[in-house]
Short mmCIF file of C-alpha atoms in Angstrom, two decimals:
data_model
loop_
_atom_site.label_atom_id
_atom_site.label_comp_id
_atom_site.label_asym_id
_atom_site.label_seq_id
_atom_site.Cartn_x
_atom_site.Cartn_y
_atom_site.Cartn_z
CA UNK A 1 68.91 59.90 88.30
CA UNK A 2 69.41 56.33 87.56
CA UNK A 3 71.05 56.03 84.43
CA UNK A 4 73.46 58.91 86.76
CA UNK A 5 74.75 57.10 89.78
CA UNK A 6 71.34 54.94 91.10
CA UNK A 7 72.13 51.85 88.79
CA UNK A 8 75.65 51.94 89.93
CA UNK A 9 74.86 51.64 93.16
CA UNK A 10 72.45 48.43 92.67
CA UNK A 11 74.89 47.04 90.45
CA UNK A 12 77.56 46.77 93.62
CA UNK A 13 74.51 45.96 96.19
CA UNK A 14 73.22 42.94 93.85
CA UNK A 15 76.94 41.51 92.89
CA UNK A 16 77.90 41.97 96.31
CA UNK A 17 75.13 40.23 98.40
CA UNK A 18 75.26 37.49 94.79
CA UNK A 19 79.05 36.33 95.73
CA UNK A 20 78.38 35.89 99.30
CA UNK A 21 74.90 34.28 99.06
CA UNK A 22 76.55 31.77 95.98
CA UNK A 23 79.25 31.28 96.88
CA UNK A 24 79.15 27.56 98.06
CA UNK A 25 77.04 26.84 94.85
CA UNK A 26 80.12 28.71 92.42
CA UNK A 27 82.52 26.65 95.21
CA UNK A 28 80.40 23.31 94.33
CA UNK A 29 80.30 24.18 90.42
CA UNK A 30 84.09 25.03 90.24
CA UNK A 31 84.74 21.49 92.39
CA UNK A 32 82.41 19.52 89.33
CA UNK A 33 84.40 21.27 86.96
CA UNK A 34 87.44 20.22 88.67
CA UNK A 35 86.79 16.42 89.09
CA UNK A 36 85.07 16.31 85.31
CA UNK A 37 87.97 17.26 83.03
CA UNK A 38 91.01 18.42 83.23
CA UNK A 39 92.45 22.68 83.19
CA UNK A 40 91.00 25.91 84.88
CA UNK A 41 87.99 26.40 86.42
CA UNK A 42 87.73 30.05 84.75
CA UNK A 43 87.56 30.57 81.31
CA UNK A 44 88.47 33.99 80.83
CA UNK A 45 87.90 36.17 77.65
CA UNK A 46 88.31 39.66 75.92
CA UNK A 47 84.79 41.64 75.43
CA UNK A 48 83.72 44.82 74.55
CA UNK A 49 82.56 46.96 77.44
CA UNK A 50 81.35 50.94 77.77
CA UNK A 51 82.34 53.04 74.93
CA UNK A 52 84.38 50.04 73.60
CA UNK A 53 86.59 49.26 76.36
CA UNK A 54 87.96 45.73 76.69
CA UNK A 55 88.01 44.31 79.71
CA UNK A 56 88.35 40.41 80.52
CA UNK A 57 84.75 38.54 81.40
CA UNK A 58 84.80 35.82 83.70
CA UNK A 59 82.87 32.71 83.40
CA UNK A 60 83.07 29.07 84.20
CA UNK A 61 84.19 26.41 82.17
CA UNK A 62 82.48 24.69 79.58
CA UNK A 63 84.79 23.33 77.33
CA UNK A 64 87.91 20.80 77.10
CA UNK A 65 91.18 22.39 77.04
CA UNK A 66 92.21 21.03 73.51
CA UNK A 67 89.18 22.78 71.65
CA UNK A 68 90.65 24.19 68.30
CA UNK A 69 91.18 27.53 69.02
CA UNK A 70 90.29 30.67 66.99
CA UNK A 71 87.90 27.74 65.68
CA UNK A 72 84.19 28.83 66.15
CA UNK A 73 81.58 26.39 67.90
CA UNK A 74 79.13 26.11 64.88
CA UNK A 75 82.52 25.69 62.03
CA UNK A 76 84.14 22.03 63.99
CA UNK A 77 82.52 18.86 62.84
CA UNK A 78 80.78 18.00 66.11
CA UNK A 79 80.21 21.02 68.62
CA UNK A 80 79.22 19.07 71.50
CA UNK A 81 82.17 16.93 71.91
CA UNK A 82 84.24 19.76 73.16
CA UNK A 83 81.92 20.54 75.48
CA UNK A 84 81.74 18.43 78.77
CA UNK A 85 79.34 17.45 80.82
CA UNK A 86 79.34 19.31 83.57
CA UNK A 87 79.84 22.06 80.88
CA UNK A 88 76.84 21.09 78.71
CA UNK A 89 74.38 21.42 82.09
CA UNK A 90 75.96 24.82 82.63
CA UNK A 91 75.50 26.42 79.26
CA UNK A 92 71.79 25.51 79.19
CA UNK A 93 71.28 26.97 82.03
CA UNK A 94 73.86 29.88 81.98
CA UNK A 95 74.85 29.00 85.40
CA UNK A 96 78.49 28.97 83.60
CA UNK A 97 78.17 33.01 84.40
CA UNK A 98 78.33 33.48 87.20
CA UNK A 99 81.59 34.52 88.33
CA UNK A 100 79.96 37.69 85.72
CA UNK A 101 79.41 38.83 89.67
CA UNK A 102 82.79 39.90 89.81
CA UNK A 103 82.44 42.00 86.78
CA UNK A 104 79.66 43.29 87.63
CA UNK A 105 81.15 45.05 91.72
CA UNK A 106 84.28 45.88 90.13
CA UNK A 107 82.40 48.25 87.46
CA UNK A 108 82.66 45.88 84.04
CA UNK A 109 79.68 45.26 83.60
CA UNK A 110 75.95 45.90 85.06
CA UNK A 111 73.35 43.28 86.08
CA UNK A 112 70.53 44.39 82.84
CA UNK A 113 72.49 45.53 79.89
CA UNK A 114 73.42 44.76 76.13
CA UNK A 115 75.12 41.10 76.67
CA UNK A 116 79.26 42.34 76.06
CA UNK A 117 80.54 41.24 72.37
CA UNK A 118 83.99 39.61 71.69
CA UNK A 119 86.33 42.59 70.88
CA UNK A 120 86.29 41.34 67.13
CA UNK A 121 82.60 40.69 66.63
CA UNK A 122 83.29 44.35 64.64
CA UNK A 123 79.66 43.44 62.59
CA UNK A 124 77.22 43.41 66.57
CA UNK A 125 79.89 46.79 67.31
CA UNK A 126 78.90 48.63 64.16
CA UNK A 127 75.44 47.29 64.69
CA UNK A 128 75.37 48.52 68.18
CA UNK A 129 76.60 52.13 67.50
CA UNK A 130 73.65 52.95 65.66
CA UNK A 131 71.17 52.75 68.21
CA UNK A 132 74.54 54.31 70.87
CA UNK A 133 73.83 50.62 72.49
CA UNK A 134 78.10 50.36 72.79
CA UNK A 135 77.90 53.53 75.09
CA UNK A 136 76.39 51.50 77.90
CA UNK A 137 77.98 48.87 80.62
CA UNK A 138 77.21 45.49 79.25
CA UNK A 139 75.21 43.24 80.96
CA UNK A 140 74.37 39.70 82.86
CA UNK A 141 70.98 39.89 80.54
CA UNK A 142 68.95 42.22 78.58
CA UNK A 143 66.54 42.73 76.27
CA UNK A 144 67.99 40.95 74.09
CA UNK A 145 68.40 37.81 75.92
CA UNK A 146 64.91 37.88 76.86
CA UNK A 147 63.72 38.22 73.14
CA UNK A 148 65.34 35.14 71.57
CA UNK A 149 68.53 34.90 72.96
CA UNK A 150 70.75 32.80 70.81
CA UNK A 151 67.60 32.13 67.46
CA UNK A 152 68.21 36.56 66.94
CA UNK A 153 70.19 37.40 64.29
CA UNK A 154 72.70 39.78 64.86
CA UNK A 155 70.76 43.73 62.99
CA UNK A 156 67.72 42.61 65.46
CA UNK A 157 69.69 41.77 68.26
CA UNK A 158 71.49 45.49 67.91
CA UNK A 159 68.61 47.14 68.00
CA UNK A 160 67.04 45.17 70.67
CA UNK A 161 69.56 46.22 72.03
CA UNK A 162 69.06 50.08 71.57
CA UNK A 163 65.98 49.71 72.28
CA UNK A 164 67.31 48.60 75.83
CA UNK A 165 69.20 52.05 75.63
CA UNK A 166 66.07 54.33 75.46
CA UNK A 167 64.03 52.81 77.79
CA UNK A 168 66.43 52.09 80.53
CA UNK A 169 65.11 52.87 83.80
CA UNK A 170 65.06 51.28 87.20
CA UNK A 171 61.48 49.76 86.36
CA UNK A 172 61.94 48.11 82.76
CA UNK A 173 65.57 46.87 84.73
CA UNK A 174 63.03 45.06 86.80
CA UNK A 175 61.19 43.93 84.11
CA UNK A 176 64.17 42.35 81.93
CA UNK A 177 65.72 41.03 85.45
CA UNK A 178 62.06 38.80 86.07
CA UNK A 179 61.28 37.71 82.55
CA UNK A 180 65.89 36.33 82.70
CA UNK A 181 64.87 34.20 85.62
CA UNK A 182 61.75 32.50 83.17
CA UNK A 183 63.91 32.24 79.99
CA UNK A 184 67.00 30.74 82.24
CA UNK A 185 63.89 27.91 83.35
CA UNK A 186 62.81 27.47 80.51
CA UNK A 187 65.94 27.45 78.77
CA UNK A 188 63.81 30.02 76.15
CA UNK A 189 66.29 30.60 72.85
CA UNK A 190 69.42 28.10 73.43
CA UNK A 191 70.56 26.34 70.58
CA UNK A 192 73.38 25.04 71.46
CA UNK A 193 75.52 24.86 67.89
CA UNK A 194 73.80 27.17 66.35
CA UNK A 195 75.49 30.13 64.37
CA UNK A 196 73.07 32.71 65.03
CA UNK A 197 73.33 33.80 68.80
CA UNK A 198 76.56 35.06 70.99
CA UNK A 199 77.11 31.24 72.09
CA UNK A 200 78.70 30.63 68.83
CA UNK A 201 79.97 33.74 67.44
CA UNK A 202 83.11 34.26 66.73
CA UNK A 203 85.83 31.67 69.10
CA UNK A 204 85.19 28.92 71.18
CA UNK A 205 83.36 29.37 75.02
CA UNK A 206 81.65 32.11 73.09
CA UNK A 207 77.90 31.34 74.91
CA UNK A 208 76.42 34.50 75.62
#
């Protein structure tokens, strides 16, 4: 029952509530981004969704608009210089992910699930296929994010995504949600400029 309908119902309720409650903080963040650097407030990127269908993930922009294109963050000569002042705070606290509440509302994502891979992150997509992790909606947060985040290698991350698929339930989602809050507060597993995690995988603005 949970997997077939209740999970999606809760996603709609939680995303709608989140958009309403966080509308003012998101507006403040948007203004801060515009004041801090030239360019759009939001960053859009093609990701892999349910059943490997592509969709555009929505995030707050955290990097300068003149950042070299199609270059992994960890391959830039000085990754941190391309990240804006506001962007550094947003990335560390994961506040740049808040616009994904709209992706959840639209049904492209879930609150809890494997983080959506980039369309060209073929190694991760292939590993997830072994565990059926491509057959569920990607999430705002998931088991891999509370188990190491940027510090995890792709095989480990994919295996954890598969473990989530096996254990998916209301109680397990609640556990992941609570642990996510704790991890974000402590900035656990966040490694800016590391080559291990999603934040630096195959393009700019890739964190999570």
